[in-house]
Amino acid sequence: MKRNDAPAQYKWDFSHLYQDNKAWKADLAKIVKKLEEIITFKGKLNDPGVFKKYVLLDEEIDLLASKMGQYLHMGDIDTTDLSYQELAGIYSNTLNQISSQLAFIAPELKAIGKDTVMMWIKNDADLSTYEYSYRKFFKNAKYILSERDEEVLALVTRSRGVAYDLYDLLAYADKKPVFIDYHGKNTELTSAVYSEIMEKSDPLADQEFRIKTAQLFTEHLTDKKHSFARVYEGIIQHSVEAVRLRGYQNTLQAALSSDDVSEEIYASLIKYGQENSHLFVRYNELLKKHFKFKKFYATDRSLKLVSNVASLDKKYTVEEAKAMIRESLQPLGQDYLAQLEAAWSDHRIDYFEDTNKRSGAYSSGGSGVDPIILMNWDDTIGSVNTLAHEAGHSVHTLLADLNNKYPLNNYPIILAEVASTVNEHLLFDYLYKHATSKEEKIYLLQNRIDEIMATFFRQIHFADFEWTAHKMVENNEPLDADKLADLFEQKANEFGYTVFDKYDATKKSYGWPRILHFFNSPYYVYKYATCIVASFKLYNDVINGEPDHLLKFLKQGGQKEPLLILKDIGIDYTDSNVYTGLISKLTAMIDDLEQLLLGKA
């Protein structure tokens, strides 16, 4: 079904936010007025009354900004509608013009001192919810520069950030379609066609075809490898300069500081990933053996072990999917299920794909703004899984908002993927339990193993790569396309990629430019791995009759340091036993898959 043909309740309706763009612009004017009032507080924040006015005005601005940002998501429904891009540009330009005039705030608060500010907060009930925010602020206050230096940095931030935009321009702007001879037809090599070839082509007869397809699919990136290398080096250099100016020891420390994560935890994640990469090797050797490959290339690893499984080719309506998800999440209890119904109530989810709709899926909202979900429903079991995942985000947001006043409702990214992944685990259990054939079980197991491998081992491999690349720049070592290619291969091999044969040992592979997060969100990918580790602990609690641990986690929002929130429910990344749940489950899944393939289950 196309979006235009869908019932109204399956589409977003943002009229409760703004009736039109004019109303949105009126709120922007309100934000500007409030910011201009804050500017008048310069030199006066040492007055407790002025400090309180600043904090409450800042809260009003944030809440308005949340509402305005939610409205701009409507631009994802039709990316050719430039009106929403125009609004986003107006918002960005307006705030950029003012930001340098606000640079006095952090240095001034730092000068007032922790004891005084925390006393003001403690003695004023209206400010009590800011205790954690300012405790965190003063923990990192030593990295705040003088007012003049902060003002200069604010002024140049936009120009210094140009490198981040260059990646999108190189990777996507003016990208021309490429075509391939597929089933006797000259076919455009879209992402969907690429996936179909990688997953469903003939294992042996089409081995060369998959290699050529992969080369063609990434050609637009490989051809620009030297440009990407310079952009990436520029992004890292920008980070290195910023952390040196502020006095951090290195870029990793700076990146982890906002979540209070230690460099030791980051390093231990990489260590445990490498130590358990034998599971990645074992799984891929299982595929190699099953398909009877003499040479096994990375382009062979996505091949499906079974095909034409009638039960998996079934098309699911939205309502059928909801029924399945409700049933699979019954162990979470009525409190959770009530919020689930709110999360997918009418107009909260824009389900169906359209020609110019943004691809993929996401959940967005919070701070008084009802969470929404964007999807591209294609009636497959994959869409059912995506809905369960995104609904997990929305329920997390709803429970955090219900149980915490602003700003304690805002949970950080390092916690964000936990609840959504628990939903995936429970949905898998439901589907596996109701599988009607051996082939269906094989299909489900392979999909789930692939997802876990990609979220754990692959993201840790990426995390190790970018950490090492940053250290090279910190040590004044120049980067180039070949060095980055060698580094990416080295790190891949440390996580089990030696299981794959090289098609041409004389040529380098330039896979690293495909990873958007390296360019747009440095030191982000490790959070996917930590989240899936935490999710398996909570999943095990749920299936053992203790869903309250998950609910407690969801209701805490961002009350305190994220690692302390996790410790409250028994998750401690400094203890190697935290990885046991994931490793045990993954091992059991590979065992089950092997038995099914051998015909012993």
XYZ file of C-alpha atoms in Angstrom:
601
model
C 0.000 0.000 0.000
C 1.185 3.504 -0.826
C 0.835 6.282 1.715
C -1.736 8.153 -0.362
C -4.023 5.105 -0.252
C -3.673 4.535 3.502
C -6.431 5.329 6.021
C -5.979 8.642 7.824
C -5.181 7.040 11.197
C -2.060 5.499 9.632
C -0.632 8.928 8.819
C 0.886 11.658 10.935
C -1.249 14.616 11.910
C 0.716 17.465 13.482
C -2.147 19.943 13.669
C -2.010 19.718 17.469
C 1.519 21.149 17.222
C 0.971 23.875 14.639
C -1.827 24.687 12.249
C 0.632 26.006 9.687
C 4.185 27.233 9.110
C 3.207 30.726 10.205
C 2.369 29.426 13.692
C 5.732 27.632 13.781
C 7.531 30.874 12.938
C 5.639 32.622 15.741
C 7.195 30.175 18.222
C 10.620 30.832 16.744
C 10.061 34.522 17.445
C 9.209 33.608 21.043
C 12.480 31.696 21.354
C 14.438 34.649 19.993
C 12.744 36.982 22.487
C 13.590 34.643 25.368
C 17.202 34.328 24.208
C 17.491 38.091 23.964
C 16.289 38.319 27.560
C 18.941 35.802 28.611
C 21.589 37.948 26.911
C 20.658 40.776 29.315
C 21.677 38.507 32.208
C 25.366 38.864 31.302
C 27.341 39.747 34.434
C 24.290 39.151 36.652
C 24.079 35.367 36.997
C 25.686 35.608 40.434
C 22.305 36.928 41.634
C 20.212 33.871 42.652
C 17.056 35.492 41.319
C 18.604 36.114 37.905
C 20.061 32.592 37.899
C 16.587 31.165 38.489
C 15.122 33.272 35.686
C 17.865 31.997 33.371
C 17.234 28.337 34.225
C 13.466 28.580 33.785
C 13.753 30.597 30.559
C 16.198 28.034 29.212
C 13.656 25.304 30.035
C 10.906 27.165 28.189
C 13.188 27.485 25.163
C 14.032 23.768 25.202
C 10.391 22.746 25.411
C 9.459 25.034 22.538
C 12.397 23.724 20.516
C 11.216 20.121 21.089
C 7.793 21.005 19.736
C 9.248 22.881 16.755
C 11.664 20.078 15.939
C 8.881 17.514 15.977
C 6.905 19.542 13.463
C 9.868 19.609 11.069
C 9.741 15.808 10.794
C 6.795 16.306 8.455
C 9.419 17.164 5.865
C 10.431 13.481 5.853
C 7.086 12.543 4.327
C 7.960 14.346 1.102
C 11.633 15.228 0.869
C 10.939 17.270 -2.262
C 8.824 19.683 -0.199
C 11.403 22.380 0.456
C 9.224 24.352 2.868
C 10.326 22.255 5.849
C 13.977 22.447 4.816
C 13.521 26.198 4.642
C 12.137 26.254 8.190
C 15.056 24.165 9.438
C 17.466 26.581 7.766
C 15.727 29.593 9.295
C 15.930 27.977 12.732
C 19.628 27.125 12.385
C 20.609 30.520 10.996
C 18.638 32.391 13.646
C 20.246 30.525 16.534
C 23.718 30.739 14.995
C 23.408 34.506 14.901
C 22.685 34.580 18.624
C 24.873 31.753 19.927
C 28.079 33.757 20.291
C 26.241 36.281 22.494
C 25.387 33.436 24.881
C 28.998 32.301 25.275
C 29.229 34.129 28.620
C 26.892 31.686 30.383
C 29.165 28.703 31.018
C 32.248 30.728 32.104
C 30.090 32.887 34.376
C 28.483 29.873 36.072
C 31.900 28.291 36.457
C 33.145 31.474 38.184
C 30.189 31.503 40.600
C 31.255 28.037 41.716
C 29.712 24.673 42.416
C 28.965 25.217 46.111
C 26.974 28.396 45.531
C 24.971 27.124 42.547
C 24.172 23.784 44.177
C 23.031 25.613 47.333
C 20.641 27.764 45.258
C 19.217 24.635 43.633
C 18.892 22.781 46.925
C 17.015 25.671 48.556
C 14.533 26.259 45.726
C 11.879 23.632 44.979
C 11.365 25.049 41.486
C 14.970 24.180 40.633
C 15.233 20.805 42.368
C 15.101 18.829 39.112
C 18.301 20.546 37.972
C 20.523 19.051 40.663
C 21.860 16.325 38.362
C 22.314 18.688 35.395
C 24.484 21.080 37.374
C 26.350 18.342 39.181
C 27.327 17.090 35.721
C 28.090 20.655 34.569
C 30.555 21.281 37.371
C 32.169 17.881 36.938
C 33.288 19.043 33.474
C 33.664 22.743 34.319
C 37.450 22.552 34.183
C 37.154 22.184 30.408
C 35.229 25.450 30.019
C 37.334 28.279 28.585
C 37.269 31.994 29.270
C 34.292 33.998 28.061
C 36.260 35.467 25.165
C 37.592 32.065 24.066
C 34.120 30.518 24.262
C 32.762 33.400 22.191
C 35.427 32.914 19.518
C 34.750 29.167 19.373
C 31.031 29.817 19.022
C 31.683 32.206 16.149
C 33.823 29.725 14.199
C 31.867 26.570 14.994
C 29.772 26.799 11.863
C 32.700 27.206 9.466
C 34.744 24.573 11.291
C 31.838 22.165 10.873
C 31.831 22.341 7.070
C 33.786 19.077 6.889
C 30.828 17.239 8.388
C 28.607 18.419 5.526
C 31.149 17.464 2.883
C 30.589 13.752 3.519
C 26.911 13.991 2.612
C 27.771 15.988 -0.497
C 30.388 13.474 -1.631
C 28.340 10.396 -0.774
C 24.888 11.442 -1.955
C 24.797 14.694 -3.944
C 24.675 14.159 -7.712
C 24.911 10.413 -7.193
C 23.970 8.849 -10.500
C 22.039 5.582 -10.774
C 24.004 2.513 -11.812
C 22.612 -0.440 -13.720
C 23.372 -4.130 -13.787
C 22.369 -7.049 -15.990
C 20.025 -8.954 -13.674
C 17.751 -11.755 -14.847
C 18.433 -10.683 -18.417
C 17.308 -7.101 -17.843
C 19.240 -3.872 -17.448
C 18.215 -3.203 -13.826
C 18.950 -0.217 -11.632
C 21.115 -1.323 -8.707
C 19.038 0.058 -5.845
C 19.547 -0.947 -2.218
C 16.634 -3.384 -2.535
C 18.075 -5.045 -5.652
C 21.525 -5.177 -4.039
C 20.114 -6.922 -0.953
C 18.185 -9.379 -3.105
C 21.328 -10.341 -5.022
C 23.426 -10.691 -1.865
C 20.779 -12.803 -0.130
C 19.040 -14.828 -2.835
C 21.374 -15.345 -5.788
C 22.713 -18.824 -6.540
C 25.409 -19.560 -3.913
C 27.969 -21.154 -6.231
C 27.009 -20.119 -9.751
C 26.636 -16.427 -8.830
C 29.667 -16.040 -6.577
C 31.522 -13.860 -9.116
C 28.311 -11.937 -9.837
C 27.968 -10.976 -6.157
C 31.542 -9.688 -6.102
C 30.992 -7.571 -9.205
C 27.665 -6.316 -7.816
C 29.288 -5.221 -4.554
C 32.066 -3.437 -6.446
C 29.526 -1.606 -8.600
C 27.320 -0.719 -5.622
C 30.189 0.963 -3.751
C 31.966 2.385 -6.794
C 30.763 5.945 -6.103
C 32.504 5.752 -2.708
C 35.653 3.954 -3.825
C 36.207 6.420 -6.660
C 36.263 9.257 -4.120
C 38.371 7.466 -1.506
C 41.077 10.134 -1.427
C 38.489 12.884 -0.910
C 36.815 10.907 1.869
C 40.195 10.369 3.532
C 40.900 14.099 3.577
C 37.412 14.885 4.896
C 37.769 12.264 7.625
C 41.208 13.544 8.602
C 39.743 17.066 8.745
C 36.906 15.962 11.021
C 39.329 14.226 13.383
C 41.718 17.179 13.292
C 38.834 19.474 14.265
C 38.111 17.227 17.268
C 41.770 17.050 18.261
C 42.113 20.843 18.163
C 38.939 21.311 20.222
C 39.937 18.881 22.964
C 43.439 20.344 23.193
C 41.996 23.834 23.529
C 39.776 22.668 26.352
C 42.377 20.569 28.105
C 41.049 17.032 27.651
C 43.654 14.301 27.549
C 42.398 12.967 24.204
C 39.374 12.801 21.916
C 38.057 9.584 23.466
C 37.965 11.073 26.957
C 36.125 14.116 25.614
C 33.575 12.018 23.729
C 32.847 9.730 26.683
C 32.667 12.452 29.331
C 29.032 13.427 28.719
C 27.896 9.904 29.654
C 30.496 9.502 32.406
C 31.911 6.436 30.654
C 35.566 5.655 31.351
C 38.181 4.906 28.737
C 38.697 1.580 30.543
C 35.104 0.540 29.809
C 35.548 1.439 26.139
C 38.781 -0.543 25.953
C 37.252 -3.538 27.766
C 34.334 -3.584 25.292
C 36.843 -3.943 22.469
C 38.752 -6.601 24.408
C 35.674 -8.765 25.088
C 34.510 -8.339 21.506
C 37.833 -9.635 20.207
C 37.922 -12.494 22.741
C 34.505 -13.732 21.664
C 34.923 -13.199 17.920
C 35.379 -16.974 17.613
C 31.576 -17.042 17.479
C 31.649 -14.841 14.375
C 34.169 -17.223 12.824
C 32.184 -20.320 13.815
C 28.951 -18.975 12.354
C 30.535 -18.029 9.036
C 32.336 -21.367 8.791
C 28.902 -22.953 9.228
C 27.647 -20.981 6.206
C 30.749 -21.907 4.184
C 30.271 -25.587 4.940
C 26.541 -25.545 4.201
C 26.972 -23.925 0.778
C 30.029 -26.088 -0.015
C 32.252 -23.131 -0.889
C 35.897 -23.748 -1.748
C 36.531 -20.024 -1.465
C 34.327 -18.033 0.895
C 34.183 -14.280 0.364
C 32.623 -11.517 2.456
C 30.084 -11.076 -0.348
C 28.800 -14.605 0.354
C 27.952 -14.103 4.018
C 24.461 -12.634 3.471
C 23.146 -15.620 1.515
C 19.957 -17.025 2.995
C 20.155 -20.622 4.144
C 16.558 -21.264 3.097
C 14.284 -19.713 0.514
C 10.668 -19.914 -0.612
C 9.362 -20.494 2.894
C 5.622 -19.931 2.529
C 5.069 -18.816 6.117
C 7.787 -16.153 5.779
C 6.511 -14.864 2.453
C 3.218 -14.037 4.156
C 2.122 -10.415 4.000
C 1.203 -8.751 7.297
C -1.233 -5.910 7.761
C -0.497 -3.275 10.382
C -3.216 -4.631 12.656
C -1.938 -8.207 12.332
C 1.517 -6.974 13.261
C 0.186 -5.130 16.302
C -1.581 -8.282 17.473
C 1.642 -10.308 17.182
C 3.681 -7.673 19.008
C 1.086 -7.333 21.787
C 1.187 -11.073 22.304
C 4.983 -11.257 22.287
C 5.254 -8.428 24.854
C 2.707 -9.853 27.311
C 5.505 -10.787 29.765
C 6.181 -7.047 30.270
C 2.868 -6.540 32.071
C -0.095 -4.186 31.829
C 1.782 -0.978 32.685
C 3.970 -1.473 29.648
C 1.164 -2.637 27.370
C -0.955 0.421 28.207
C 1.838 2.701 27.010
C 2.304 0.520 23.940
C -1.287 1.292 22.915
C -0.595 4.998 23.372
C 2.599 4.720 21.318
C 0.758 3.427 18.255
C -2.552 5.233 18.672
C -4.036 7.071 15.684
C -1.762 9.524 13.851
C 1.296 8.662 15.983
C 2.856 6.496 13.263
C 3.264 7.294 9.571
C 3.334 3.745 8.262
C 3.438 3.492 4.512
C 6.127 4.248 1.978
C 5.813 6.888 -0.698
C 7.923 7.979 -3.643
C 9.744 10.821 -1.913
C 9.421 9.688 1.682
C 12.570 9.347 3.742
C 13.777 5.746 3.918
C 14.189 3.724 7.112
C 12.444 4.196 10.430
C 12.791 6.192 13.646
C 11.004 7.277 16.811
C 11.116 10.883 17.996
C 9.553 12.868 20.809
C 9.530 13.575 24.522
C 9.519 16.572 26.852
C 5.811 17.088 26.506
C 5.727 16.181 22.825
C 4.004 12.881 22.047
C 6.463 10.426 20.474
C 5.979 9.666 16.809
C 7.289 6.901 14.543
C 8.222 7.028 10.877
C 8.113 3.746 8.973
C 8.142 2.424 5.418
C 5.796 -0.524 5.822
C 6.239 -3.242 3.188
C 4.000 -5.948 4.722
C 6.941 -8.242 5.539
C 8.096 -9.814 8.787
C 10.915 -7.245 8.682
C 8.370 -4.442 9.076
C 6.814 -6.274 12.030
C 10.230 -6.379 13.718
C 10.874 -2.702 12.944
C 7.533 -1.701 14.465
C 8.336 -3.647 17.654
C 11.741 -1.943 17.831
C 10.511 1.612 17.254
C 7.549 1.130 19.582
C 10.091 0.219 22.257
C 11.667 3.653 21.829
C 8.293 5.387 22.051
C 7.247 3.497 25.186
C 10.587 4.372 26.793
C 9.925 8.046 26.016
C 6.354 7.895 27.359
C 7.356 6.213 30.625
C 10.310 8.563 31.125
C 8.040 11.587 30.602
C 5.308 10.257 32.884
C 7.664 9.584 35.766
C 10.045 12.541 35.612
C 9.842 16.288 35.396
C 11.934 18.073 32.800
C 14.910 17.730 32.339
C 15.134 14.381 34.154
C 12.881 12.770 31.550
C 15.593 13.065 28.896
C 17.543 9.818 28.656
C 20.886 9.778 26.763
C 21.673 7.820 23.601
C 23.743 5.283 25.554
C 20.467 4.070 27.097
C 18.209 4.594 24.091
C 18.626 1.289 22.243
C 18.131 -0.960 25.267
C 14.321 -1.122 25.461
C 13.848 -1.347 21.696
C 16.226 -4.313 21.499
C 14.485 -6.146 24.356
C 11.336 -5.963 22.225
C 13.227 -7.564 19.343
C 14.342 -10.446 21.582
C 10.795 -11.102 22.798
C 9.325 -10.904 19.293
C 11.937 -13.394 18.067
C 10.953 -15.803 20.852
C 7.297 -15.475 19.867
C 7.996 -16.073 16.169
C 10.323 -19.004 16.862
C 7.824 -20.609 19.218
C 5.094 -20.367 16.568
C 7.288 -21.496 13.649
C 5.593 -24.299 11.751
C 8.584 -25.816 9.925
C 12.294 -26.471 10.196
C 12.912 -24.058 7.331
C 11.124 -21.267 9.135
C 13.207 -21.841 12.268
C 16.408 -21.751 10.197
C 15.341 -18.501 8.566
C 14.489 -16.863 11.891
C 17.693 -18.027 13.560
C 19.888 -16.828 10.712
C 18.248 -13.410 10.680
C 18.564 -12.965 14.436
C 22.176 -14.168 14.539
C 23.057 -11.744 11.737
C 21.390 -8.864 13.606
C 23.244 -9.632 16.846
C 26.559 -10.034 15.030
C 26.051 -6.688 13.279
C 25.083 -4.879 16.470
C 27.803 -6.338 18.684
C 30.921 -7.484 16.821
C 30.614 -5.184 13.821
C 30.009 -2.042 15.870
C 32.921 -2.877 18.192
C 35.126 -3.366 15.147
C 34.037 0.110 13.987
C 34.652 1.544 17.457
C 38.193 0.171 17.502
C 38.892 1.515 14.017
C 37.817 5.073 14.775
C 39.609 5.101 18.128
C 42.849 4.081 16.440
C 42.343 6.617 13.622
C 41.863 9.390 16.176
C 45.005 8.314 18.048
C 46.993 8.479 14.808
C 45.967 12.106 14.249
C 46.590 12.919 17.925
C 50.129 11.636 17.367
C 50.507 13.902 14.308
C 50.430 10.969 11.900
C 48.809 11.967 8.588
C 45.978 9.850 7.237
C 45.364 8.828 3.649
C 43.029 6.473 1.842
C 45.458 3.542 1.842
C 46.366 3.880 5.525
C 42.685 3.904 6.433
C 42.029 0.898 4.189
C 44.852 -1.034 5.873
C 43.631 -0.035 9.325
C 40.050 -1.053 8.566
C 41.216 -4.449 7.312
C 43.523 -4.940 10.294
C 40.723 -4.246 12.754
C 38.308 -6.449 10.814
C 40.766 -9.336 11.002
C 41.032 -8.876 14.772
C 37.280 -9.516 14.919
C 37.301 -12.712 12.862
C 37.280 -11.491 9.269
C 40.179 -13.806 8.474
C 37.409 -16.376 7.955
C 36.837 -14.771 4.542
C 39.081 -15.317 1.539
C 40.355 -12.279 -0.351
C 39.159 -12.077 -3.931
C 42.217 -10.130 -5.075
C 45.030 -9.955 -2.535
C 46.768 -7.252 -4.547
C 43.913 -4.758 -4.158
C 42.893 -2.820 -1.095
C 39.304 -2.663 0.113
C 37.847 0.768 0.818
C 34.876 -0.176 2.956
C 35.292 2.442 5.670
C 33.704 5.393 3.761
C 30.370 3.531 3.837
C 30.093 4.073 7.597
C 28.177 7.326 8.003
C 28.772 7.479 11.769
C 32.535 7.870 11.312
C 31.874 11.218 9.671
C 28.682 12.502 11.318
C 28.825 11.001 14.828
C 32.366 10.092 15.955
C 32.592 7.709 18.933
C 28.887 6.844 18.622
C 28.887 3.255 17.355
C 30.133 1.682 20.599
C 26.782 2.579 22.170
C 25.005 0.080 19.930
C 27.153 -2.669 21.411
C 26.720 -1.587 25.042
C 22.960 -1.290 24.538
C 22.537 -4.809 23.146
C 24.621 -6.164 26.038
C 22.297 -4.440 28.527
C 19.226 -5.595 26.618
C 20.125 -9.263 27.040
C 20.431 -8.827 30.810
C 16.961 -7.252 30.952
C 15.558 -9.811 28.506
C 16.762 -12.626 30.771
C 15.140 -10.869 33.730
C 11.838 -10.688 31.821
C 11.740 -14.342 30.785
C 12.654 -15.300 34.341
C 9.581 -13.499 35.647
C 11.150 -10.165 36.638
C 9.840 -7.541 34.181
C 9.959 -4.921 36.941
C 13.682 -4.456 36.284
C 12.926 -3.276 32.740
C 10.072 -1.043 33.880
C 12.271 0.492 36.576
C 14.889 1.228 33.947
C 12.384 2.836 31.567
C 10.810 4.977 34.274
C 14.141 6.416 35.419
C 14.579 8.431 32.213
C 17.744 10.474 32.760
C 17.582 10.947 36.536
C 21.308 10.428 37.019
C 24.461 9.170 35.362
C 23.493 6.507 32.783
C 25.906 3.902 34.133
C 24.369 4.335 37.609
C 20.894 3.822 36.149
C 22.169 0.583 34.628
C 23.868 -0.460 37.863
C 20.503 -0.135 39.622
C 19.259 -3.026 37.495
C 22.396 -5.131 37.753
C 24.353 -4.023 34.670
C 27.995 -3.127 35.310
C 30.301 -2.762 32.318
C 33.357 -2.997 34.550
C 32.411 -6.639 35.266
C 33.122 -9.087 32.429
C 30.079 -11.133 33.497
C 27.881 -8.418 31.966
C 28.584 -9.974 28.551
C 27.471 -13.461 29.598
C 23.811 -13.061 28.638
C 24.570 -12.029 25.066
C 27.383 -14.528 24.513
C 25.364 -17.423 25.978
C 22.303 -16.648 23.882
C 24.320 -16.203 20.707
C 26.150 -19.487 21.334
C 22.848 -21.296 21.888
C 21.408 -19.855 18.673
C 24.403 -21.007 16.627
C 24.137 -24.449 18.280
C 20.445 -24.647 17.361
C 21.117 -23.523 13.788
C 23.854 -26.101 13.364
C 21.602 -28.883 14.632
C 18.794 -27.840 12.291
C 21.146 -27.768 9.302
C 22.426 -31.221 10.221
C 18.835 -32.446 10.469
C 19.186 -33.372 14.140
C 16.561 -30.989 15.528
